[in-house]
XYZ file of C-alpha atoms in Angstrom:
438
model
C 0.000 0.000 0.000
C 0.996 3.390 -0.938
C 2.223 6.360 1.263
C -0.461 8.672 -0.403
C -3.816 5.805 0.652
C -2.884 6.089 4.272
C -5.268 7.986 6.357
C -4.114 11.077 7.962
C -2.585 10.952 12.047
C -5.099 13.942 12.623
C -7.880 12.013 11.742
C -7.212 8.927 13.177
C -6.577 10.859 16.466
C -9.818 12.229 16.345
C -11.278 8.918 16.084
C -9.404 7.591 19.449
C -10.511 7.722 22.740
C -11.433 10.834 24.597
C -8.554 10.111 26.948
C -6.207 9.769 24.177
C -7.003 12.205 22.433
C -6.309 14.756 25.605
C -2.732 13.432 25.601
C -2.168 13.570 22.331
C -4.237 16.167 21.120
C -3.490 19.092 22.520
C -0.042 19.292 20.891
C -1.561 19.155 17.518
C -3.581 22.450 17.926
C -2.611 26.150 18.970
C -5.289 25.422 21.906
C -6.945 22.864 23.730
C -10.351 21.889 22.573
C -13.064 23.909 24.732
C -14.766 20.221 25.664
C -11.396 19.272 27.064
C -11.402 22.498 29.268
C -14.786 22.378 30.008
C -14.227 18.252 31.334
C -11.079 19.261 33.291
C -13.216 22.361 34.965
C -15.698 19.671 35.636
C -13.293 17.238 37.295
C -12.244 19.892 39.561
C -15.544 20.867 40.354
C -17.054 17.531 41.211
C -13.182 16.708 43.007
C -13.581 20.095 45.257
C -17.613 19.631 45.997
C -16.764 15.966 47.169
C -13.668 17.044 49.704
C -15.257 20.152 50.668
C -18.864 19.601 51.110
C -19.341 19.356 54.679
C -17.848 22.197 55.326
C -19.061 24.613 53.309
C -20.976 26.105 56.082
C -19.702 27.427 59.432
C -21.958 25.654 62.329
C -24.331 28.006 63.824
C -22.746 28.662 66.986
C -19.531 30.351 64.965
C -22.063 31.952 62.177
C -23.839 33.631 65.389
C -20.846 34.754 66.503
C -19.161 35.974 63.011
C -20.239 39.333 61.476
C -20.683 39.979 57.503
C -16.920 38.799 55.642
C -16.945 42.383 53.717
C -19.320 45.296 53.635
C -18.465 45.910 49.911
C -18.462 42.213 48.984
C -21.504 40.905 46.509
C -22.814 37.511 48.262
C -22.473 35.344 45.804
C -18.399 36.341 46.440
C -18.786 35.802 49.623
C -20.120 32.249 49.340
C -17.326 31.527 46.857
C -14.428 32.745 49.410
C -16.216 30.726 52.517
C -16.118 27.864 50.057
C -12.551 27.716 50.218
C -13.103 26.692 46.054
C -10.143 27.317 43.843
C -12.437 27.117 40.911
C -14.308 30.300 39.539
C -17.644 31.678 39.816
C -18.789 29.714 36.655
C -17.426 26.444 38.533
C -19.322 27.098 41.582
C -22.666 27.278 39.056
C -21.362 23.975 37.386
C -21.153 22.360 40.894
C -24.869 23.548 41.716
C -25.483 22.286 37.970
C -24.460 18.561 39.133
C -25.587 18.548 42.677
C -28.890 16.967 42.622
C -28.526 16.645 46.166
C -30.034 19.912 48.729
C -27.521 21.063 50.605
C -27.359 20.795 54.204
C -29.268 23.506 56.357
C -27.022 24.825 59.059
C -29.446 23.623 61.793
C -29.001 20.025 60.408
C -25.424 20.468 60.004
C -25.240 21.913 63.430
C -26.366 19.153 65.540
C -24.823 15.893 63.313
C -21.119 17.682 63.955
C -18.919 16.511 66.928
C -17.849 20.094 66.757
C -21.089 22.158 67.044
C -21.724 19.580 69.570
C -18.940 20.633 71.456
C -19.781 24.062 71.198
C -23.040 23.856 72.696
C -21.893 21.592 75.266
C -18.949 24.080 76.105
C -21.404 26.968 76.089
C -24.062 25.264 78.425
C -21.078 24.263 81.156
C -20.278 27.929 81.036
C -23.760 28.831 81.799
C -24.421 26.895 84.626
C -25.001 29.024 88.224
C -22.880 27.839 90.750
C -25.001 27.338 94.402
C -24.604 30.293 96.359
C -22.553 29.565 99.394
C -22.127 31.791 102.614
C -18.272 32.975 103.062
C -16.354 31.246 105.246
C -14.679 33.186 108.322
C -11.779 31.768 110.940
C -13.482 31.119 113.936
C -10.728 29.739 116.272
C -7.241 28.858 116.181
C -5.740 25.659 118.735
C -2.407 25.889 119.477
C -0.906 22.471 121.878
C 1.308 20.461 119.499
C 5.041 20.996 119.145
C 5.439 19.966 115.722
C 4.051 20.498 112.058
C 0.025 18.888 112.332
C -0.479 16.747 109.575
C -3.168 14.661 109.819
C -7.069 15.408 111.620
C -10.325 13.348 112.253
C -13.515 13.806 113.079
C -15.553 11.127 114.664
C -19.151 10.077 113.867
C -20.939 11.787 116.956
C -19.487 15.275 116.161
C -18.170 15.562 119.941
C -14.529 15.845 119.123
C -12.004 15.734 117.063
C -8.168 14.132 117.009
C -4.830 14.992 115.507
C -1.579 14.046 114.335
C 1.363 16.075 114.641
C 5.397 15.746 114.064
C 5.637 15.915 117.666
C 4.676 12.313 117.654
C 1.464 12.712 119.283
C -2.252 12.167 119.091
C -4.489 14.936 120.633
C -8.319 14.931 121.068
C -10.124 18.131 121.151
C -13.422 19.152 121.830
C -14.910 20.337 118.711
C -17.272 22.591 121.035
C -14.868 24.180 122.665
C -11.114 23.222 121.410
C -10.365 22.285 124.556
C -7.643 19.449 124.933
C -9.508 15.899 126.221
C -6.625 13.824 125.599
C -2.984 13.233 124.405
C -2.196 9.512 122.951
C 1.518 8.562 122.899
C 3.548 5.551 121.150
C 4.521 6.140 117.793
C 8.071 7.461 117.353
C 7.780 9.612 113.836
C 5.236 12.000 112.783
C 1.557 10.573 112.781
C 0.503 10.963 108.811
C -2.989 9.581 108.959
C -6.052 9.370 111.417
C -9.301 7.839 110.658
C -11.895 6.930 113.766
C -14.432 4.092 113.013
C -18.298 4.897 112.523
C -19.176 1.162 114.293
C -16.368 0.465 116.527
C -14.946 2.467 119.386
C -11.893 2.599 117.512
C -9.079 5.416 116.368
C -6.075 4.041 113.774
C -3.084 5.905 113.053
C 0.079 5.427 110.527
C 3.132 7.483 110.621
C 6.378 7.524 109.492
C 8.108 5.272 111.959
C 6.356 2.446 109.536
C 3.135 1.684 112.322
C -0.443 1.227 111.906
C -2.422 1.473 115.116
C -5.683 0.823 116.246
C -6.379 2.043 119.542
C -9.140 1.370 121.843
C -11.171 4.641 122.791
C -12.325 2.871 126.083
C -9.682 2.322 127.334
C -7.046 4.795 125.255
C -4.399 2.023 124.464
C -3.009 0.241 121.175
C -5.130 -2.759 120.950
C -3.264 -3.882 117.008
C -0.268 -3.263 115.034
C -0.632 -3.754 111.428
C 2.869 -4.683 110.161
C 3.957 -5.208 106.613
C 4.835 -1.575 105.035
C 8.656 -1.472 104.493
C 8.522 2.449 104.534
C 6.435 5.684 106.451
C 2.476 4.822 106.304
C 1.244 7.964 105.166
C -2.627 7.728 105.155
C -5.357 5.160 105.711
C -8.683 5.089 105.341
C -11.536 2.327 106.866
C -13.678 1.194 104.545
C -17.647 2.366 105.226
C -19.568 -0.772 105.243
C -16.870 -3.837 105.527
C -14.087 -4.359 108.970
C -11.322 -3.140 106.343
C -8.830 -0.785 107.031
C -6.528 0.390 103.624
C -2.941 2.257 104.023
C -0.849 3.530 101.552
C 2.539 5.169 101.824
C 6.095 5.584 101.023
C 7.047 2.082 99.556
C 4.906 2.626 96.543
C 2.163 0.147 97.908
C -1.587 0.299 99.199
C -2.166 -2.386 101.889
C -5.066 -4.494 102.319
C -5.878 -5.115 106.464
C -8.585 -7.117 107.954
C -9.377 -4.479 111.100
C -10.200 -7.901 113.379
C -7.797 -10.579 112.855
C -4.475 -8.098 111.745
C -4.334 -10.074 108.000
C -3.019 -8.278 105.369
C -5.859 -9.481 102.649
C -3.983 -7.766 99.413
C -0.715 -5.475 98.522
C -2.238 -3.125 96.088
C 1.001 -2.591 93.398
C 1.442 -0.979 90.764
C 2.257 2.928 91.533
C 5.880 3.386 90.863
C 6.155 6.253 93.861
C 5.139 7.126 96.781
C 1.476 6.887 97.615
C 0.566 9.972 99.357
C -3.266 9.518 99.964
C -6.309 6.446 99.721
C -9.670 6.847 100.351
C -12.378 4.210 100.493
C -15.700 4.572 98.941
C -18.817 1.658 99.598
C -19.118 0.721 95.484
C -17.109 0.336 92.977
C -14.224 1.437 92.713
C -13.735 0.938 96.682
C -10.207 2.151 96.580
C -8.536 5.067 94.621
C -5.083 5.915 95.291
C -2.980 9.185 94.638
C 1.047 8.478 94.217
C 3.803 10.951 93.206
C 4.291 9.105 90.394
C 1.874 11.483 89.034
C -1.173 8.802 88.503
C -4.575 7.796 90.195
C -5.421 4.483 90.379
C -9.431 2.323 90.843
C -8.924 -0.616 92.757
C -11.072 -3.640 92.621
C -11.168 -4.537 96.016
C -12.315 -8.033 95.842
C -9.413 -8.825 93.134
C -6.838 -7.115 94.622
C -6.066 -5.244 90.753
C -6.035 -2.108 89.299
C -9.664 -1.224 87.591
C -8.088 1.859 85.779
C -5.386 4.566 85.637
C -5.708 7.790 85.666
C -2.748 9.507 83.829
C -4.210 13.256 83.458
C -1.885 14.668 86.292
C 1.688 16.477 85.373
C 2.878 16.280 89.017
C 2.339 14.017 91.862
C -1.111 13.736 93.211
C -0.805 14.502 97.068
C -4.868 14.588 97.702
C -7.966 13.019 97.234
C -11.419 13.736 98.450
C -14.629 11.780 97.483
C -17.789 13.575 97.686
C -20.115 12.292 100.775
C -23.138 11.786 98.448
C -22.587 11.991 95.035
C -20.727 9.306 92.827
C -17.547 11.657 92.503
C -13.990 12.715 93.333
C -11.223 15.202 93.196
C -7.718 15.435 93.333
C -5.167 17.512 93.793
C -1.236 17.947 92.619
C 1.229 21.078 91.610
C 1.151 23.601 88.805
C -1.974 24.868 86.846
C -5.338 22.762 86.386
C -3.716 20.850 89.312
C -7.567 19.665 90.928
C -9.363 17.684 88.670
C -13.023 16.356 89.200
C -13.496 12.641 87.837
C -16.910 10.859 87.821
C -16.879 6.803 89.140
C -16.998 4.238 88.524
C -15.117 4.846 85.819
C -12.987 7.556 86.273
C -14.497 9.827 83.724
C -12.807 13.437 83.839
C -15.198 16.030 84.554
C -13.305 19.470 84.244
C -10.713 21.274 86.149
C -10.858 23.467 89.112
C -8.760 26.201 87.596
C -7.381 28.932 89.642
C -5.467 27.776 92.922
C -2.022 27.374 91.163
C 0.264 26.251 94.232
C 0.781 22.982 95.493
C -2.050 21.101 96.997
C -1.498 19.418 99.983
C -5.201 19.030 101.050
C -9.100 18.779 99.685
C -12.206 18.303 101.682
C -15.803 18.113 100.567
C -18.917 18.710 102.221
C -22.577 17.579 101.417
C -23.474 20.971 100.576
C -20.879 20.710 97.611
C -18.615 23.217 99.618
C -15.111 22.155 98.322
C -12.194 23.145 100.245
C -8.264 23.476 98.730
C -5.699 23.913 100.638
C -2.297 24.133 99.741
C 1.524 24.540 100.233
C 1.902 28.171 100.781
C -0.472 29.128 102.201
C -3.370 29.732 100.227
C -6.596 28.400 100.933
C -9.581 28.245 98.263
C -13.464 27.845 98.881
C -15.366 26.326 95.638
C -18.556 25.226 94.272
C -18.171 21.511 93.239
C -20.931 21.682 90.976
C -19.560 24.244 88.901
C -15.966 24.282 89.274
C -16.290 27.904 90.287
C -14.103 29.483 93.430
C -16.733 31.545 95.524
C -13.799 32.721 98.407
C -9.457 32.939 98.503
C -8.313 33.164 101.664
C -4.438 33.291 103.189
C -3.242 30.922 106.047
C -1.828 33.373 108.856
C 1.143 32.053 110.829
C 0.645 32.524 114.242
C 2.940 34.561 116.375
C 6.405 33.304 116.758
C 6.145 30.998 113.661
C 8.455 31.651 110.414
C 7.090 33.972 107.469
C 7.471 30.403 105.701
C 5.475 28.266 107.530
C 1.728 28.902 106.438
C 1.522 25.673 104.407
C -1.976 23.703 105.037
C -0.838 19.963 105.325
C -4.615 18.191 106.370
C -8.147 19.269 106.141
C -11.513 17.737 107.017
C -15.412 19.046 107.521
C -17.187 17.959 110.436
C -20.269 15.947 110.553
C -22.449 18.624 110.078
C -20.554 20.054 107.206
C -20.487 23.091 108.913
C -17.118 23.777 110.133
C -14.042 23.166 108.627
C -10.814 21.802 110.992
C -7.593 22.475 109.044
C -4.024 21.662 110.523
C -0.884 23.334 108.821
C 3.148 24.474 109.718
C 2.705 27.028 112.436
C 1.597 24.148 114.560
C -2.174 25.247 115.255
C -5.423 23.988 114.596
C -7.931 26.459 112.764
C -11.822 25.998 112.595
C -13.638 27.458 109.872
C -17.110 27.998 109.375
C -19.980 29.758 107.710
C -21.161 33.028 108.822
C -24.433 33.834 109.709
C -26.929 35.525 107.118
């Protein structure tokens, strides 16, 4: 077959495929062929409508909040500059063209986005009134003990009232009158923890020198030693409904007692520091622990293992508090956001108590959701546990003859009545808070 009987390249081209024909095409021609534009415009469109679509409009929340983009702009601009399209106006009207689909109202958009949902949620925590509560006022300060006091108890009746000090001794005090009733001697180190039983007429203490105590209030001796922690004991707590008494302290471990027999029924391990406070709560989790390894940890009683860890902290938790009613706790540590609220029984965070940035030695809560901080230097902070929100700041005076330096609150507790607040600290007194009178 001759050269001159062969068909020509440009119209075999135009018979190929439409793909083809836009790689090899184009080259043949001064300019593209307006379909091949108009298909690549297309592909852009549909590409951008597909990535983009749900967010083409801002949820509610930010539109109510956001003025006009530009006095001066036309609206349809406007929409094409919110779109975020790189396309031009004519692409926006080819997208509208193909887009069978109506697109989402902001009200539907609005409540199917994790982020409005957010929104809302953050804007109705922020609107929540916080219970009024009556200011708090110093009502009496008990001086006795010769060292730092670090650890007070209230017992069930509301009659009075005991202490630990670095002096190495126990004091009872009438909560009436802060008169002295009592001094219990025996343990050789500071006393770190006190706890007095609602069903027995029994007081425990742990200290430093490694003991755990239970004395009988009848006759005001050490009944039981609890041996078995290799390091200072620095807090217990008794368990509300079973005979079980818990300790933590300075060898990492939570200990297990039966309050009867002396048995040590489980070593709770797992913190990697020292535990500085336990409390025991009558469901699940019964235990929660707060080590300066920076960490809380649920406790399955009954198992002897951990349930969960908390890992929120930067510091090292030093207090705990569980509130007297409701299914709740806080803790406390160093730095900023350093007391957290956590739901059980799963350890859900709730939010931070923001605001008392100092180091928090001490947390009490009352019935009344009166939450109490207390910390290092010092400070002292009154808050609604609701809300999160601080309702009163107060500052730790040292008493005459004590050091500039030694207004840190080391132990807090309310009394029965929720009332008045007993708080022990460096100067070596006893102060008693309460409300004042309307």
């Amino acid at each position: 077959m001759s050269t001159s009987t062969l068909p020509s390249l440009e119209s075999l081209l135009r018979l190929s495929a439409k793909r083809t024909h836009a790689i090899f095409g184009t080259g043949l021609d001064d300019e593209a062929p307006p379909e091949v534009e108009q298909s690549a415009r297309l592909r852009l469109a549909v590409k951008i409508h597909d990535e983009y679509r749900h967010c083409k409009e801002l949820p509610s929340a930010l539109l109510s909040q956001q003025g006009p983009v530009g006095p001066s702009r036309p609206k349809e601009t406007r929409k094409m500059i919110t779109d975020g399209s790189a396309a031009d106006i004519n692409t926006s009207r080819m997208i509208a063209t193909i887009d069978k689909t109506p697109a989402p109202q902001p009200s539907t958009f609005t409540s199917s986005t994790k982020l409005s949902q957010a929104l809302q949620l953050h804007k109705t925590t922020r609107t929540i009134k916080p219970t009024y509560h009556p200011p708090w006022k110093l009502m009496r300060v008990i001086s006795g003990h010769l060292g730092w006091v670090r650890s007070a108890a209230v017992e069930p009746g509301n009659k009075w009232f005991a202490t630990g000090a670095g002096d190495r001794v126990i004091k009872i005090w009438d909560l009436a009158s802060g008169e002295l009733k009592l001094s219990l001697t025996g343990h050789i180190s500071t006393v770190r923890g006190l706890a007095v039983s609602p069903r027995h007429p029994y007081l425990f203490s742990c200290g430093e020198d490694k003991m755990v105590k239970c004395w009988d209030l009848e006759a005001n001796k050490v009944i039981r030693h609890y041996h078995g922690h290799l390091s200072g004991v620095y807090a217990l707590s008794l368990h509300p409904t079973l005979d079980v008494l818990v300790t933590a302290g300075r060898d990492a471990s939570a200990r297990v007692w039966d309050m009867r027999t002396k048995a040590q029924i489980h070593v709770l391990s797992g913190h990697t520091a020292t535990v500085a406070d336990v409390k025991c709560q009558e469901s699940d989790p019964q235990i929660i622990t707060g080590s300066m390894d920076t960490t809380i940890r649920l406790w399955d009683l009954a198992a002897g293992k951990t349930i969960v860890t908390l890992t929120h902290h930067k510091k090292s938790v030093r207090a705990l508090a569980i509130h007297p009613t409701e299914y709740s706790f806080a803790s406390g540590s160093a730095g900023g956001n350093n007391i957290k609220k956590w739901k059980c029984p799963e350890g859900t965070f709730v939010f931070n108590f923001g605001g008392h940035n100092a180091i928090i030695n001490t947390l009490s809560v009352n019935a009344e959701g009166v939450f109490f901080s207390g910390a290092d230097n010092g400070s002292l902070t009154f808050w609604d546990y609701n809300t999160g929100t601080p309702f009163q700041n107060l500052e730790d005076i040292p008493q005459p003859g004590s050091l500039e330096a030694e207004s840190g609150i080391f132990c807090s507790t309310f009394d029965q009545t929720g009332t008045r607040l007993i708080t022990g600290g460096a100067d070596k007194t006893i102060k008693v808070y309460a409300e004042q009178a309307q």
